[in-house]
JSON list of C-alpha atoms in Angstrom, two decimals:
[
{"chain": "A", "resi": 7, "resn": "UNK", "atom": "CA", "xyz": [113.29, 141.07, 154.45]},
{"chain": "A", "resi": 8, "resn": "UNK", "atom": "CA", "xyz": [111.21, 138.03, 154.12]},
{"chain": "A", "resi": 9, "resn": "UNK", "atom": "CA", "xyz": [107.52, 137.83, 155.76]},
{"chain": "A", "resi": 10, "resn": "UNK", "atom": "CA", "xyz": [105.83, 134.44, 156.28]},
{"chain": "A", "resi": 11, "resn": "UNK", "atom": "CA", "xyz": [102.59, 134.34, 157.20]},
{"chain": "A", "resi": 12, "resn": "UNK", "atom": "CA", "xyz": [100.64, 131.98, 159.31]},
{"chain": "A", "resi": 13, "resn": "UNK", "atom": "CA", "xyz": [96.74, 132.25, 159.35]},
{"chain": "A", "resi": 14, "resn": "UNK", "atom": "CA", "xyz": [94.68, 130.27, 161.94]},
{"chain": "A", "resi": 15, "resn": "UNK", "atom": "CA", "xyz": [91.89, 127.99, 161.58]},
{"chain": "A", "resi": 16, "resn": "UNK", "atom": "CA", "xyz": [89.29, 130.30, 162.08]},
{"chain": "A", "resi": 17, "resn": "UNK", "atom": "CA", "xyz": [90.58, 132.62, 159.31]},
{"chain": "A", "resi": 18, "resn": "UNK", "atom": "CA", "xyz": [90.73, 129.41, 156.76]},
{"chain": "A", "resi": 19, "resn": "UNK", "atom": "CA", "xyz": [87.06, 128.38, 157.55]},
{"chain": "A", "resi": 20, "resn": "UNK", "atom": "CA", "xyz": [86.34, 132.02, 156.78]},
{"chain": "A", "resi": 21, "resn": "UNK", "atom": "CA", "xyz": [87.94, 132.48, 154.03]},
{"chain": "A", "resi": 22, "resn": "UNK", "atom": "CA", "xyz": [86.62, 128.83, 152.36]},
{"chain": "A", "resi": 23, "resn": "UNK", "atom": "CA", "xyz": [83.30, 130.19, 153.57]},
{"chain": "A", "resi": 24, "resn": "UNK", "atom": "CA", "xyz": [83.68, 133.38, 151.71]},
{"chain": "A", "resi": 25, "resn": "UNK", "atom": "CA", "xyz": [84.77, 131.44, 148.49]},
{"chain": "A", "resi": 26, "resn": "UNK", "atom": "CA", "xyz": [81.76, 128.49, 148.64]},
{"chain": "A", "resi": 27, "resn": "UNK", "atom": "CA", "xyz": [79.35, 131.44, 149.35]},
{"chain": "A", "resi": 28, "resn": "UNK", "atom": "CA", "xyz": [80.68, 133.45, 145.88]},
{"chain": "A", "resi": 29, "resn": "UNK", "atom": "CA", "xyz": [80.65, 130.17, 143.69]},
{"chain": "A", "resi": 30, "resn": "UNK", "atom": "CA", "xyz": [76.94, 129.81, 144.99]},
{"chain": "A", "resi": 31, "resn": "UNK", "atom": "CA", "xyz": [76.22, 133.30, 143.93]},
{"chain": "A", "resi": 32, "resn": "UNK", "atom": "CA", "xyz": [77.55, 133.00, 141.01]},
{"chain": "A", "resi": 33, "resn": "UNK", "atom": "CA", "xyz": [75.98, 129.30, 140.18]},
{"chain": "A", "resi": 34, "resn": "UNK", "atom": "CA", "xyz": [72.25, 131.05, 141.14]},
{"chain": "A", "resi": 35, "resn": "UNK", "atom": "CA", "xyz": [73.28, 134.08, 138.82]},
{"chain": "A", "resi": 36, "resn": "UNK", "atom": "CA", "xyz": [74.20, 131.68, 136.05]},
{"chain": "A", "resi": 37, "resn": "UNK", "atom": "CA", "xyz": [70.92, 130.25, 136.35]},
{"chain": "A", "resi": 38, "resn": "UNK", "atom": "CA", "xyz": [69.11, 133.68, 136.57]},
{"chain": "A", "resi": 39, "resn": "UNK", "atom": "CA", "xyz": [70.80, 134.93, 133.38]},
{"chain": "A", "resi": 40, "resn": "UNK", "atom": "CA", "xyz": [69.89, 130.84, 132.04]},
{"chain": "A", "resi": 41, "resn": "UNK", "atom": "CA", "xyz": [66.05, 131.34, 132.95]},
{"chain": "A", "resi": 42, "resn": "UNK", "atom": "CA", "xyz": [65.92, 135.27, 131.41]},
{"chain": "A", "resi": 43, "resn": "UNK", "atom": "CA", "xyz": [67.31, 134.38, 128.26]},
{"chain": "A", "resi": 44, "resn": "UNK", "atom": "CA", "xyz": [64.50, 131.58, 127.89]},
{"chain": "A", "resi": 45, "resn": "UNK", "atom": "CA", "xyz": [62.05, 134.36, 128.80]},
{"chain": "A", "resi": 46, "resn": "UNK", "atom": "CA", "xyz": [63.05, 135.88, 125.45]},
{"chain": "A", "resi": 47, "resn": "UNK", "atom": "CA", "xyz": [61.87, 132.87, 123.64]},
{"chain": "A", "resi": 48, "resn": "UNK", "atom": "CA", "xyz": [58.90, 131.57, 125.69]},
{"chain": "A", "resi": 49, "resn": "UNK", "atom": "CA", "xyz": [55.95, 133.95, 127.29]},
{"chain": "A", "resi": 50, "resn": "UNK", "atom": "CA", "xyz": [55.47, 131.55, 129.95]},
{"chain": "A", "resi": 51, "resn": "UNK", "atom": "CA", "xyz": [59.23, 131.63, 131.74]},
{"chain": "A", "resi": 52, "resn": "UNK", "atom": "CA", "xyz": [58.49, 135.63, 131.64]},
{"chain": "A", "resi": 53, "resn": "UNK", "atom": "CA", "xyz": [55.13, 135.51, 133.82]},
{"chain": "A", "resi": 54, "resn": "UNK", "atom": "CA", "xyz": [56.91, 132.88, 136.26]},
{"chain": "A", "resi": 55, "resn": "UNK", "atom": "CA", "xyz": [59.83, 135.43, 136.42]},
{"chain": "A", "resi": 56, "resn": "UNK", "atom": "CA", "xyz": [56.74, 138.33, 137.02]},
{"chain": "A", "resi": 57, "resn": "UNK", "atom": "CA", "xyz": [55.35, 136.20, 139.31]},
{"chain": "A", "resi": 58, "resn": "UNK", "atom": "CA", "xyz": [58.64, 135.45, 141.42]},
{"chain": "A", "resi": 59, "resn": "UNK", "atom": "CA", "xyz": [59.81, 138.71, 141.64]},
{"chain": "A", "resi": 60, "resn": "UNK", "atom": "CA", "xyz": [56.02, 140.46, 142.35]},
{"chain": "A", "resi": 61, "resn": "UNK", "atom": "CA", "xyz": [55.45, 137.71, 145.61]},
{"chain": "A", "resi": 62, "resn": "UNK", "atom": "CA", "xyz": [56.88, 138.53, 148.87]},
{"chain": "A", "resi": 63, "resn": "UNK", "atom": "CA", "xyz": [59.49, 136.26, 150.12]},
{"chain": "A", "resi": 64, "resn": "UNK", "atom": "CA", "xyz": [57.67, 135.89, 153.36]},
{"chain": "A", "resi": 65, "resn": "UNK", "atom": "CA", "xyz": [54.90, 134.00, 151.33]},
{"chain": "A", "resi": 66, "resn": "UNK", "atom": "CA", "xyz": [57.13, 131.46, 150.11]},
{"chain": "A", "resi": 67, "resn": "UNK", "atom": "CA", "xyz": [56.83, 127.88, 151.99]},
{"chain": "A", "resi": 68, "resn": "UNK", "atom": "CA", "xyz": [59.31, 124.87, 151.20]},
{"chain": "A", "resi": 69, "resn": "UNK", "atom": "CA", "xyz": [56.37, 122.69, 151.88]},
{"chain": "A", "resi": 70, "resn": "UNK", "atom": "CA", "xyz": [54.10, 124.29, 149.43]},
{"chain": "A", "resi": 71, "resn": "UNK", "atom": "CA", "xyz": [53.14, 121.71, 146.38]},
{"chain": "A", "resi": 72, "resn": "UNK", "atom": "CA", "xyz": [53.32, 122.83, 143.05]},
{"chain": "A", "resi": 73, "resn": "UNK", "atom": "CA", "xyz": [49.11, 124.52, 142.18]},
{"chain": "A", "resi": 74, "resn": "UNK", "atom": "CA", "xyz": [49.41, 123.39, 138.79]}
]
């Protein structure tokens, strides 16, 4: 016996929102791993690493310029 089946609209969107989400995760992870491995070779990407992970997120502002 031969199913067939029919999904609606919502459970596409969902399902293409599931998928862009994971390639985004796994784009940020790429450049995670990217960023740790050039910790190994320069001091400096360690501290900003340190310094990322050690400040809350609630500090963060997208307005913020750069202090340096």
């Amino acid at each position: 016996m031969m199913h067939t089946y029919t999904s609606s609209t919502a459970s596409k969107k969902l399902l293409l929102r599931f998928i862009m989400e994971n390639i985004d995760y796994r784009k940020r992870s790429l450049y995670l791993q990217e960023i740790i491995s050039m910790s190994r070779v320069n001091d400096v990407w360690r501290h900003a690493l340190a310094t990322f992970f050690d400040t809350p997120a609630a500090s963060f502002s997208v307005k913020a310029f750069c202090k340096n």
